[in-house]
CSV table of C-alpha atoms in Angstrom, one decimal:
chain,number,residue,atom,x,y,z
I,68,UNK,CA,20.7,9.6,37.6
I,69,UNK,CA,22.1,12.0,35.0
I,70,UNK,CA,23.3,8.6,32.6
I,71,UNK,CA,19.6,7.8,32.3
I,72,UNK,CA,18.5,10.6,30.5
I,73,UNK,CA,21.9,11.1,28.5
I,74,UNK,CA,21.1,7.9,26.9
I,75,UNK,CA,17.6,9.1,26.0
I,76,UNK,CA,19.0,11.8,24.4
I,77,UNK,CA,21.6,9.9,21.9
I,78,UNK,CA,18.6,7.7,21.3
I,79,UNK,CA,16.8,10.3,20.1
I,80,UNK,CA,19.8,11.8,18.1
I,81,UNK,CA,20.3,8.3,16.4
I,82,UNK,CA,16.5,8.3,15.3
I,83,UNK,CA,16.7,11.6,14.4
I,84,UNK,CA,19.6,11.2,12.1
I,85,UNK,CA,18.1,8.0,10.7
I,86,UNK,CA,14.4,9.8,10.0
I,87,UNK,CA,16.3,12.6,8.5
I,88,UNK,CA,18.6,10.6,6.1
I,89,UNK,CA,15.6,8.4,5.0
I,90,UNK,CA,12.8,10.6,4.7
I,91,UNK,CA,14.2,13.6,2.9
I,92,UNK,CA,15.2,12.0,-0.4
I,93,UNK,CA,12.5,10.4,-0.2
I,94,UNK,CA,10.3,13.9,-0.2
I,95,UNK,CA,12.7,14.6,-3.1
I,96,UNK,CA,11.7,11.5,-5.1
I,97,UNK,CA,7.7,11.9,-4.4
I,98,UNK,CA,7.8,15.4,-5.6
I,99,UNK,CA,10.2,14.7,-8.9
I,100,UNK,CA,7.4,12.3,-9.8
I,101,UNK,CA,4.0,14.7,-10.3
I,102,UNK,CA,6.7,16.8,-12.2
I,103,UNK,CA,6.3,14.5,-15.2
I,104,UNK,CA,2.7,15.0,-15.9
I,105,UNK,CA,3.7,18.6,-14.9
I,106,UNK,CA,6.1,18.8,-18.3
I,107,UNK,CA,4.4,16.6,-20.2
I,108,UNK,CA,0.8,19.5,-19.7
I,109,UNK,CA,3.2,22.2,-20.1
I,110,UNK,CA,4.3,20.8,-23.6
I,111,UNK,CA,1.4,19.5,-24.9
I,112,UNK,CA,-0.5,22.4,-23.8
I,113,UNK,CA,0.7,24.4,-26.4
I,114,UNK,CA,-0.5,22.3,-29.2
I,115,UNK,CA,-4.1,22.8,-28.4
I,116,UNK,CA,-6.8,23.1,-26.4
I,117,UNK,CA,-8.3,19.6,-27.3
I,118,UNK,CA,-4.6,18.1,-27.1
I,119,UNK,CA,-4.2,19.6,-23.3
I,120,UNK,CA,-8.1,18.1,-22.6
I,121,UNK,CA,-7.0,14.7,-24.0
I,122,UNK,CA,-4.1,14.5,-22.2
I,123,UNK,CA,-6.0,15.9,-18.8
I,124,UNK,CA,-8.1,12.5,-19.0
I,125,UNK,CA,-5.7,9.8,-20.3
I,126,UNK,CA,-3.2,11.1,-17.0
I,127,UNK,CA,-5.9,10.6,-14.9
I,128,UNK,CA,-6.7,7.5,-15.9
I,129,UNK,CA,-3.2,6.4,-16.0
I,130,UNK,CA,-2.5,8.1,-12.2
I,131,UNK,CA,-4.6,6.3,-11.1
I,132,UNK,CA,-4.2,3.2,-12.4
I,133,UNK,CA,-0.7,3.4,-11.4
I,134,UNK,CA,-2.1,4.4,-7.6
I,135,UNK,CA,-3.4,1.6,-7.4
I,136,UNK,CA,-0.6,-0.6,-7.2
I,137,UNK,CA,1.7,1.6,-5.2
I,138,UNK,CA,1.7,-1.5,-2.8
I,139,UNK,CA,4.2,-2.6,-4.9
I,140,UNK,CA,6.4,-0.2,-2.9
I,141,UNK,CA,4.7,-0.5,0.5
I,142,UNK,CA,4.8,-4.4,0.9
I,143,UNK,CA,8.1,-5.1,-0.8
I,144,UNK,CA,9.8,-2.4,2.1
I,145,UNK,CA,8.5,-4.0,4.6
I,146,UNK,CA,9.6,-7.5,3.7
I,147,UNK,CA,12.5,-6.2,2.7
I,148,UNK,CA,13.6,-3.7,5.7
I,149,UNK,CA,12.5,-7.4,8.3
I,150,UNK,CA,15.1,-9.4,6.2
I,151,UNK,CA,17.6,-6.5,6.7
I,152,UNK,CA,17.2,-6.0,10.3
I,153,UNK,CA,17.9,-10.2,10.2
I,154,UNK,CA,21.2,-9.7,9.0
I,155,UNK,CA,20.1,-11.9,5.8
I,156,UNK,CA,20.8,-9.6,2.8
I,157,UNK,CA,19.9,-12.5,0.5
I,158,UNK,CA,16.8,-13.3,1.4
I,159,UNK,CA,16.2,-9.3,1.1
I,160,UNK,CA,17.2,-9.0,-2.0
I,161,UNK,CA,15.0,-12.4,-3.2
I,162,UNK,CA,12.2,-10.8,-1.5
I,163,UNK,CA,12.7,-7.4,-3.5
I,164,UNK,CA,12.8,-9.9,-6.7
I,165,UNK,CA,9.4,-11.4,-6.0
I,166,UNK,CA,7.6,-8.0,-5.6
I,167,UNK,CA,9.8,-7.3,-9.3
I,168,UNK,CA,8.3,-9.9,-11.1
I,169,UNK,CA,4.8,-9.7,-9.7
I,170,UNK,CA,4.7,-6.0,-10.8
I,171,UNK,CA,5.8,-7.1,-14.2
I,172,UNK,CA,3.1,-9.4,-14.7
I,173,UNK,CA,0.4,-6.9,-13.3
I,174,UNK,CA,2.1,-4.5,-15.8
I,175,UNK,CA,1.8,-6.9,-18.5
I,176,UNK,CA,-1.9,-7.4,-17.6
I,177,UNK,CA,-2.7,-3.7,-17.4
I,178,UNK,CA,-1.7,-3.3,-20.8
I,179,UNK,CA,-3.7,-6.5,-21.7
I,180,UNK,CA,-6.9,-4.7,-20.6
I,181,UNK,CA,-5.5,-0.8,-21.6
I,182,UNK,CA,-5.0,-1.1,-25.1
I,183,UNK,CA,-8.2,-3.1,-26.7
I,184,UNK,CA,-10.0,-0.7,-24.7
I,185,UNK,CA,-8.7,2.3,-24.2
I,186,UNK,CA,-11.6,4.5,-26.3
I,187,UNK,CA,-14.4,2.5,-23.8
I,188,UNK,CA,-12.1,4.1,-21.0
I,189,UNK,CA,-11.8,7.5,-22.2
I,190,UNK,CA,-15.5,7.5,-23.2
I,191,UNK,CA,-16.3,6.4,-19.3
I,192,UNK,CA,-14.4,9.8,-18.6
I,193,UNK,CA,-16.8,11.6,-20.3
I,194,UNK,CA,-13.8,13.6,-22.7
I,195,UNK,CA,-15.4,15.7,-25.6
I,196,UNK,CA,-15.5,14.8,-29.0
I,197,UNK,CA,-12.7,16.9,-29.9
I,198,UNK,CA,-10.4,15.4,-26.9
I,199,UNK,CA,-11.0,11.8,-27.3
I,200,UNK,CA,-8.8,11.2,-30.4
I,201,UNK,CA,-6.1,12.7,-28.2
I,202,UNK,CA,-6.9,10.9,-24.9
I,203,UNK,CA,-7.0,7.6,-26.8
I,204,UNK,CA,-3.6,8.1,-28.3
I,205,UNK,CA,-1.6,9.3,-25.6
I,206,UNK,CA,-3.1,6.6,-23.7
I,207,UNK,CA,-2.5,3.1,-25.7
I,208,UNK,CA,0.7,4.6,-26.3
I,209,UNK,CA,1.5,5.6,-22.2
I,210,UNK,CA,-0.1,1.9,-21.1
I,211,UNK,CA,3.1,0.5,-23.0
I,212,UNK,CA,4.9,2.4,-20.0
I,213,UNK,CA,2.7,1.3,-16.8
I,214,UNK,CA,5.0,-2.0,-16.2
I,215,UNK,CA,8.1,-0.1,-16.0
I,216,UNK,CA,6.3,2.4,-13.6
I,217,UNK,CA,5.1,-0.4,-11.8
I,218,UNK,CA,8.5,-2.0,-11.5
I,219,UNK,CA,9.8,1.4,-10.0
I,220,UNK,CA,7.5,1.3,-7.6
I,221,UNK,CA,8.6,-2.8,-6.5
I,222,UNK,CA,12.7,-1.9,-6.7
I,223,UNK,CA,12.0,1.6,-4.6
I,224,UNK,CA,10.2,-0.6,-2.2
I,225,UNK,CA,13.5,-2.7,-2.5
I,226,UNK,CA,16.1,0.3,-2.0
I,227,UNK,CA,14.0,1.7,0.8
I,228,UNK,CA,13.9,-1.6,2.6
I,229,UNK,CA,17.7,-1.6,1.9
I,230,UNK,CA,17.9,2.2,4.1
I,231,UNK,CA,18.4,3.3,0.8
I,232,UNK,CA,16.2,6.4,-0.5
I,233,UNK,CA,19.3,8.8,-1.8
I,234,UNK,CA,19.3,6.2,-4.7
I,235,UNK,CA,15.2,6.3,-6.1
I,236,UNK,CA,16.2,10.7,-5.4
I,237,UNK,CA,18.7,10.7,-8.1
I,238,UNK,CA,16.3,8.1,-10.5
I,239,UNK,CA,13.5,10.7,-10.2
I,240,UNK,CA,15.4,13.7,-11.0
I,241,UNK,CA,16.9,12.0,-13.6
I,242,UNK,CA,13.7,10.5,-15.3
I,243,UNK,CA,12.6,13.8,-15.0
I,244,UNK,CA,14.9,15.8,-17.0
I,245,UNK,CA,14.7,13.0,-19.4
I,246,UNK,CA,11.3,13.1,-20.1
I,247,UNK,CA,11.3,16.5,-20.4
I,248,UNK,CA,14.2,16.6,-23.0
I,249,UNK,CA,12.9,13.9,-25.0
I,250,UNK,CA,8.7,15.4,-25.0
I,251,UNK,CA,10.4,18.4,-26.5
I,252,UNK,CA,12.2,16.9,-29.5
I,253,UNK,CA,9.4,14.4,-30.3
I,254,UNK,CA,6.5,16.8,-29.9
I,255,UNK,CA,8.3,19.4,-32.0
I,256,UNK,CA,11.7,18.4,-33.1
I,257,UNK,CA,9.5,15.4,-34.7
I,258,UNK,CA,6.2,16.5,-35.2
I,259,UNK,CA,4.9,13.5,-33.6
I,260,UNK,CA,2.2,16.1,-31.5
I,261,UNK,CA,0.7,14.3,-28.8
I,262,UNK,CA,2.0,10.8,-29.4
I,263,UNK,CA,5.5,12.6,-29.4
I,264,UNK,CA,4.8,13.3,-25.3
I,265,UNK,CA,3.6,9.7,-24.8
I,266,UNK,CA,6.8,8.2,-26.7
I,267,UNK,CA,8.6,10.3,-24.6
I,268,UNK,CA,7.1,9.6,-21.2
I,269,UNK,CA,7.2,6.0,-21.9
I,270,UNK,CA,11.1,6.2,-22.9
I,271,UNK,CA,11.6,7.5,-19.4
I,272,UNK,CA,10.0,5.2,-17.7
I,273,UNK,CA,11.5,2.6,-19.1
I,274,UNK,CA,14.9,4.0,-18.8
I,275,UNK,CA,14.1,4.4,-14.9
I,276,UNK,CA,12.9,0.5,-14.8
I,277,UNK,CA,15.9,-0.3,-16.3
I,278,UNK,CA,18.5,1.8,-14.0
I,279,UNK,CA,16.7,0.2,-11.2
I,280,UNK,CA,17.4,-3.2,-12.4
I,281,UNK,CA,20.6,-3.1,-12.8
I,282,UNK,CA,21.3,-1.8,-9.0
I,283,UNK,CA,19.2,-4.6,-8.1
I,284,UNK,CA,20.5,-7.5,-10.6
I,285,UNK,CA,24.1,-6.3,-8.8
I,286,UNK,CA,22.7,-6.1,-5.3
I,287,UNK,CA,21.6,-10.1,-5.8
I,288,UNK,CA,25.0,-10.8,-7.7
I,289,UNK,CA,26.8,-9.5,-4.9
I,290,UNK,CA,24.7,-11.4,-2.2
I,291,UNK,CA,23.9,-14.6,-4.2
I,292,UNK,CA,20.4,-14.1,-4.8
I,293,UNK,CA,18.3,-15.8,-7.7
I,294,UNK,CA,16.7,-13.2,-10.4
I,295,UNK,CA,14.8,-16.6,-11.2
I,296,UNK,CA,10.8,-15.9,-10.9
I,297,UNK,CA,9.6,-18.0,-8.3
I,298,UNK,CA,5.8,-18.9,-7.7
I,299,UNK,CA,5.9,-18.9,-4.3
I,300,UNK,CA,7.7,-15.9,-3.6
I,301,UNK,CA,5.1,-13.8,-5.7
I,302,UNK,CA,2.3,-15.3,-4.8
I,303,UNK,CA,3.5,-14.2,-0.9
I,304,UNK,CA,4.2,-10.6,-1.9
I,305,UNK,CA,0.7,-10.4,-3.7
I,306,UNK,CA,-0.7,-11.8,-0.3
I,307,UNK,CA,1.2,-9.8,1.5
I,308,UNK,CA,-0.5,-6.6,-0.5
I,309,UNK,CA,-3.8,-7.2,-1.0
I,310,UNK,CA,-4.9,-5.5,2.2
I,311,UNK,CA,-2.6,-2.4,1.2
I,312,UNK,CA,-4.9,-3.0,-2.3
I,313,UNK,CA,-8.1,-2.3,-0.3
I,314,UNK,CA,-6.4,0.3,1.9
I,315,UNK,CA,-5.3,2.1,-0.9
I,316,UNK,CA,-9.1,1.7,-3.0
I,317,UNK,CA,-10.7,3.3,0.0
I,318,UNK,CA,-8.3,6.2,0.3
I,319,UNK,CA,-9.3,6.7,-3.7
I,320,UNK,CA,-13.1,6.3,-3.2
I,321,UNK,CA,-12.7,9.0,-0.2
I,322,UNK,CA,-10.9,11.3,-2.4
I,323,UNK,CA,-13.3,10.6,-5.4
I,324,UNK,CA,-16.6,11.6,-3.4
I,325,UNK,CA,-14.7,14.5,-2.0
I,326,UNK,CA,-14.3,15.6,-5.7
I,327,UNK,CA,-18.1,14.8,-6.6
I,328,UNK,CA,-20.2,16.7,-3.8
I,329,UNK,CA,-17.9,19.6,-4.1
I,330,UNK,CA,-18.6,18.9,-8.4
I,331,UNK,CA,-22.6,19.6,-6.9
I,332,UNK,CA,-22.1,22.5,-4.7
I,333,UNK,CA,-21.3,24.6,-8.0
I,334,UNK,CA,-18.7,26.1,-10.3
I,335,UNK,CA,-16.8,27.9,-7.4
I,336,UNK,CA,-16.7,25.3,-5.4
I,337,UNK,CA,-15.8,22.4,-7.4
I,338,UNK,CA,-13.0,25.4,-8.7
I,339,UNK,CA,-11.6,25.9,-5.0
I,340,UNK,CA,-11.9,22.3,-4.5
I,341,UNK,CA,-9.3,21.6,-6.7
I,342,UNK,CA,-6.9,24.2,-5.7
I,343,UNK,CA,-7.3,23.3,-2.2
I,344,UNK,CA,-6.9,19.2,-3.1
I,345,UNK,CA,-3.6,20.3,-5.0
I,346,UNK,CA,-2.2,21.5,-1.9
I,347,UNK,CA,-3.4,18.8,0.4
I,348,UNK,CA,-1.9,16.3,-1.8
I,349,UNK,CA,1.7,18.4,-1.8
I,350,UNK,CA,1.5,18.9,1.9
I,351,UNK,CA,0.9,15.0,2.1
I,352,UNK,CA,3.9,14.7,0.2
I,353,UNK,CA,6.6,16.1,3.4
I,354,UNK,CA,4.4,13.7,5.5
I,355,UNK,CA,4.6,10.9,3.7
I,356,UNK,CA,8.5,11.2,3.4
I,357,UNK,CA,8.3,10.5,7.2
I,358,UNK,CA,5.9,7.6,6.4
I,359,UNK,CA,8.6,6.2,4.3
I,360,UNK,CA,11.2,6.1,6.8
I,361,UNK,CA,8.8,4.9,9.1
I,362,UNK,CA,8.4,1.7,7.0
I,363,UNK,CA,12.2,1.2,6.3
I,364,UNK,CA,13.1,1.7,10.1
I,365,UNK,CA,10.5,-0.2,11.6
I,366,UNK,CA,10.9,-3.5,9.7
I,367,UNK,CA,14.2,-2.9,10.5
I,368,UNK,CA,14.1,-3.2,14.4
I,369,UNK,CA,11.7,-5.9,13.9
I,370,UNK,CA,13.6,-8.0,11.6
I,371,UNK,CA,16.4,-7.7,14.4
I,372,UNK,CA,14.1,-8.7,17.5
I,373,UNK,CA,14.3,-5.4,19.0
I,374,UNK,CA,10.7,-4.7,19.3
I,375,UNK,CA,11.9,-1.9,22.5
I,376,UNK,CA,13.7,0.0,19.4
I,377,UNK,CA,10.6,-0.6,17.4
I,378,UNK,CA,8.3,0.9,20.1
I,379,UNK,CA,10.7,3.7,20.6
I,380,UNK,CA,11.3,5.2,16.9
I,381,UNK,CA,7.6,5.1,16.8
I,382,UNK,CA,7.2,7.1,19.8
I,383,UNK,CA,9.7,9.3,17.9
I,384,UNK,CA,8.3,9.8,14.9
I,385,UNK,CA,5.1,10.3,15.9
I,386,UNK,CA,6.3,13.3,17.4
I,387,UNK,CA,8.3,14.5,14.3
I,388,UNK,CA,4.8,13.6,12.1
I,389,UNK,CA,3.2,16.2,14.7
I,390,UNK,CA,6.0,19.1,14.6
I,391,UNK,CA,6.1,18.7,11.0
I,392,UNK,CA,1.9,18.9,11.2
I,393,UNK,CA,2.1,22.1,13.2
I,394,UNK,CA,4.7,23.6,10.9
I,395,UNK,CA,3.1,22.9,7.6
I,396,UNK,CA,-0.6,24.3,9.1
I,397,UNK,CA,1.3,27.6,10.0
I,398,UNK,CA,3.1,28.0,6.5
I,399,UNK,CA,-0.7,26.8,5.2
I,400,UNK,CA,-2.1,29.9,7.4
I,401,UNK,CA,0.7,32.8,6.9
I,402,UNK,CA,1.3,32.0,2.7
I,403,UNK,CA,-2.6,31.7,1.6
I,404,UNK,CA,-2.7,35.1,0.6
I,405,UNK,CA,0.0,34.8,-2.0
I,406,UNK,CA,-1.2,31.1,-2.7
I,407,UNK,CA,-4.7,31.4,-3.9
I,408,UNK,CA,-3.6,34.0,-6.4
I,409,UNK,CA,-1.6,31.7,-7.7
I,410,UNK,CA,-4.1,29.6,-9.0
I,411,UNK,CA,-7.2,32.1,-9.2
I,412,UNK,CA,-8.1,35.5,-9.7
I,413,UNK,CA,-12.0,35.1,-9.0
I,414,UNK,CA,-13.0,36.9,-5.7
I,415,UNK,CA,-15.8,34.0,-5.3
I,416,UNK,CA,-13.4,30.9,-6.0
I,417,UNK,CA,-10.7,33.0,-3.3
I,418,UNK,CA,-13.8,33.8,-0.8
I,419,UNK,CA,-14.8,30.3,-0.8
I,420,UNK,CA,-11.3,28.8,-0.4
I,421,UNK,CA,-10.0,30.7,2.5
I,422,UNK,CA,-12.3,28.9,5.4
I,423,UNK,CA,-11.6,25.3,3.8
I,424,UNK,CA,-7.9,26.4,3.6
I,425,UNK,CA,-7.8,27.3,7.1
I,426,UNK,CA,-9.5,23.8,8.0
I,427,UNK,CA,-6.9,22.2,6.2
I,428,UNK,CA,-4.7,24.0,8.1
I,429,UNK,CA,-5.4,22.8,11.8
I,430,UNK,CA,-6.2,19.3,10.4
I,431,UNK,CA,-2.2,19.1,9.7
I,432,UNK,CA,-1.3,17.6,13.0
I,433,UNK,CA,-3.6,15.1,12.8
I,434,UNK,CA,-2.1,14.4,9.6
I,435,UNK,CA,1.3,14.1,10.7
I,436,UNK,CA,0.2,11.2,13.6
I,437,UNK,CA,-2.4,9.6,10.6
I,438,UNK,CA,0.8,9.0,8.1
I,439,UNK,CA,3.7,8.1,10.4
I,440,UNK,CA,1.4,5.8,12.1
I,441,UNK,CA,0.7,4.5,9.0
I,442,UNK,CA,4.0,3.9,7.7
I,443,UNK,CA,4.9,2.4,11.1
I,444,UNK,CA,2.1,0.1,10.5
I,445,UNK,CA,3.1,-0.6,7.0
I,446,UNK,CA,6.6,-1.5,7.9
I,447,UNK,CA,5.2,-4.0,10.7
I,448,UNK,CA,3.5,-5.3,7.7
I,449,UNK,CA,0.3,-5.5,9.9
I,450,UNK,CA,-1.6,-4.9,6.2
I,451,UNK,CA,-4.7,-6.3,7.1
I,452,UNK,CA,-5.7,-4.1,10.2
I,453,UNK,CA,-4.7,-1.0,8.0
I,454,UNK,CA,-7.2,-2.8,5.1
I,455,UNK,CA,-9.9,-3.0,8.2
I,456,UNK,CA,-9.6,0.2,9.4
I,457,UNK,CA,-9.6,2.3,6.3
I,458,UNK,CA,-12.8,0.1,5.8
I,459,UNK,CA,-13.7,1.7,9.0
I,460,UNK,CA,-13.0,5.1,8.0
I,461,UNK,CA,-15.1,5.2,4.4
I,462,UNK,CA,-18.3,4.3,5.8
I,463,UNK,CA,-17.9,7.5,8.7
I,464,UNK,CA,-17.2,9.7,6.0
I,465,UNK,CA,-19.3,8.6,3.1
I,466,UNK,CA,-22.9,9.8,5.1
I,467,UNK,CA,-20.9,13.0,6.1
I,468,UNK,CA,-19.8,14.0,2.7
I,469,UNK,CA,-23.1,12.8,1.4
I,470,UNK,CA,-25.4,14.9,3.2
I,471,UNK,CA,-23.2,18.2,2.7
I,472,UNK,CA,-25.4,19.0,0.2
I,473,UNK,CA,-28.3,18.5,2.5
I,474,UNK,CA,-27.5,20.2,5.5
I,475,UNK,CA,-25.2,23.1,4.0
I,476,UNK,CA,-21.5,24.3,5.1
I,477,UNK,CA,-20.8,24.2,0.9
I,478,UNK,CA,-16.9,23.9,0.0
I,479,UNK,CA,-16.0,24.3,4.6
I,480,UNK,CA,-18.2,21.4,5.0
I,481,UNK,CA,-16.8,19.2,3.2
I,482,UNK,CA,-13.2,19.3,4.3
I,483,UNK,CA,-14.7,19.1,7.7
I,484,UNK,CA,-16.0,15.7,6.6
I,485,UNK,CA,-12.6,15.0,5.1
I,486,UNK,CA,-11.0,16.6,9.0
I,487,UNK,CA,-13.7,13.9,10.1
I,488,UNK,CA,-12.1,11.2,8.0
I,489,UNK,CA,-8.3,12.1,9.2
I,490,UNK,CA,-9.7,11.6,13.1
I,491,UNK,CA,-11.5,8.6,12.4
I,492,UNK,CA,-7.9,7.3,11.0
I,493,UNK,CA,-6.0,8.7,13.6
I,494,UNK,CA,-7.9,7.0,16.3
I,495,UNK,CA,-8.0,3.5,14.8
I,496,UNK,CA,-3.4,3.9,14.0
I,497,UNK,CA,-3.2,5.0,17.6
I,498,UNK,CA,-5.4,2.5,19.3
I,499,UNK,CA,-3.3,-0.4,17.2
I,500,UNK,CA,0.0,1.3,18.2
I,501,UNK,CA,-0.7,1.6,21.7
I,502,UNK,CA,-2.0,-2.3,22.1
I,503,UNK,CA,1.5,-3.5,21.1
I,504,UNK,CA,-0.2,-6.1,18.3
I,505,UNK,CA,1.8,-4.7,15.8
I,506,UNK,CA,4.9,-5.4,17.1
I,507,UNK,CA,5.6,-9.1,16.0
I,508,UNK,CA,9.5,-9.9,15.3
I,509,UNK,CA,11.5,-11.7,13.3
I,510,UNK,CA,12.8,-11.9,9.3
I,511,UNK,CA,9.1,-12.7,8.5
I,512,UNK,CA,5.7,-11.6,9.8
């Protein structure tokens, strides 16, 4: 009687150890990467005012359009983690290939459509007259940059399908420190102003693309893999995305009407709004890390046919995305006096973040159970019921956002509709996790 739960125990330990290992480098990694626009605003921002606007638009436009594709990562773990847990490192390491070259042609188109009409874009973005100049620059010469971001996106989602997130840690921290060094001697040591920062970013990025490649150009040495570009193979990991694709768009079109009713509440609103977003997206960060491992782990066990160790490390990290939850709203409750004064000193922008703040707060659990389910999803590479669902969740929150402005509840109102949103998520992950769909074996879906 007293084996039974013993076993349970080391179970646990094992999946603890595995989450652990996997998911904090990987909180390392997502937070190095918001430190590049971080540098690049800080050195930039002491050219100019109109040379800190520019660059405010051109990194929005190039966030996102880097957002976009973060499938890239998503799919090509998946695949790559169910080949693992098969035993068949080759086949894992053509996989990771296939998701390489298909971010290098999306790359290659991106810049295609970036650079004859970058000054449309920046236009569309509504960037003063001043700014523009700026924007346009630092954003012809940052597109040149967007395939090597998108090809570290593909090899992370090869290293973390490999149970390897220590690796894309040290790549991050490094690109970092590089961009950094080299904004500062091309803005200034050059004189090259804005286009310095852009030169400089892109450098980076490229060197990252390139320390990735070579770890995986030796991985498929090593296992006798082709680096050959082969049709099929990316046509299968663009397949095997697309659903992430429309996942991914919906979470963005959520995010964006968020941003535009608070944009109609007022000045103090839209202000808190902002502040508040920042956070959410930081806090989303450590829950996402789990996500990560989630998706690495889980192909794993299903790549092995062990669908009863796939059930279980969900079970498992379900409950670590809702400690971590609970543990991130308390730190969100106790630190918000020494938070908002970090970012405001208006009494009216602080009054009307504390009671969103303190929804975001209790919302964290939820979160927690929304992105490990998520990831666990991801790594079953069940993409299309994540594609449906998210589908699902927009048209919920759309009339709830929408008639804030209506019914009243100002900033509190509308991260109740984005509360609402996290629910409606929650419920559609756990009714797929608990009817055992997801849980299809083998080295391929």
């Amino acid at each position: 009687m007293t084996q039974a739960p013993a076993a349970t125990r080391a179970t646990r330990r094992q999946h603890d150890r595995e989450i652990v290992m996997l998911a904090v480098p990987a909180f390392g990694a997502l937070v190095a990467e918001p430190l590049f626009v971080m540098a690049d605003s800080a050195i930039v921002g002491h050219l100019g005012t109109a040379q800190l606007a520019g660059l405010g638009v051109a990194s929005a436009l190039l966030t996102t359009a880097v957002s976009i594709f973060v499938f890239l990562a998503y799919a090509t773990t998946a695949a790559v983690a169910r080949r693992v847990g098969a035993g068949d490192l080759q086949a894992a390491i053509r996989q990771g290939m296939d998701g390489i070259w298909l971010a290098l042609l999306i790359g290659a188109t991106v810049i295609a459509v970036v650079l004859p009409s970058a000054p449309s874009l920046i236009d569309l973005f509504g960037a003063s007259d001043t700014a523009a100049p700026y924007a346009t620059t630092y954003l012809r010469i940052s597109s040149l940059g967007i395939p090597a971001m998108l090809i570290v996106l593909a090899a992370t989602g090869v290293l973390r399908g490999l149970q390897n997130t220590k690796t894309p840690l040290y790549v991050a921290i490094s690109g970092f420190v590089a961009n950094a060094v080299l904004n500062v001697v091309l803005v200034y040591g050059a004189d090259l102003g804005i286009a310095g920062s852009a030169w400089g970013t892109v450098i980076a990025q490229w060197g990252m693309a390139a320390v990735y490649l070579v770890v995986v150009v030796r991985g498929a040495r090593r296992h006798g893999a082709s680096l050959a570009p082969d049709a099929a193979g990316i046509r299968a990991s663009a397949q095997a995305g697309a659903p992430l694709l429309v996942r991914t768009l919906s979470l963005r079109a959520i995010l964006l009407i968020a941003t535009a009713v608070a944009a109609r509440l007022g000045d103090a609103d839209i202000a808190a709004h902002q502040i508040i977003l920042s956070l959410w997206s930081l806090l989303a960060f450590a829950l996402d890390a789990i996500a990560i491992a989630g998706q690495a782990i889980i192909g794993r066990y299903l790549g092995a046919d062990d669908p009863q160790g796939a059930r279980a490390v969900c079970r498992r990290m379900v409950q670590w995305g809702i400690a971590v939850g609970v543990v991130l709203g308390l730190l969100v409750i106790i630190s918000r006096p020494l938070f908002l004064p970090l970012f405001t000193s208006d009494p009216t922008v602080k009054d009307t973040a504390l009671p969103a703040l303190i929804m975001v707060a209790l919302s964290q659990p939820i979160c927690g159970v929304v992105f490990v389910l998520d990831g666990v999803l991801m790594g079953a590479g069940d993409g299309p019921y994540l594609a449906g669902a998210m589908l699902v969740t927009l048209a919920v929150f759309v009339p709830a956002a929408l008639l804030v402005p209506t019914f009243g509840g100002g900033l509190t109102a509308v991260w109740a509709a984005m509360t609402l949103m996290m629910a409606v998520r929650m419920l559609t992950l756990l009714l797929r996790a608990r009817s055992g769909r997801w849980v299809v074996t083998g080295a391929t879906r």
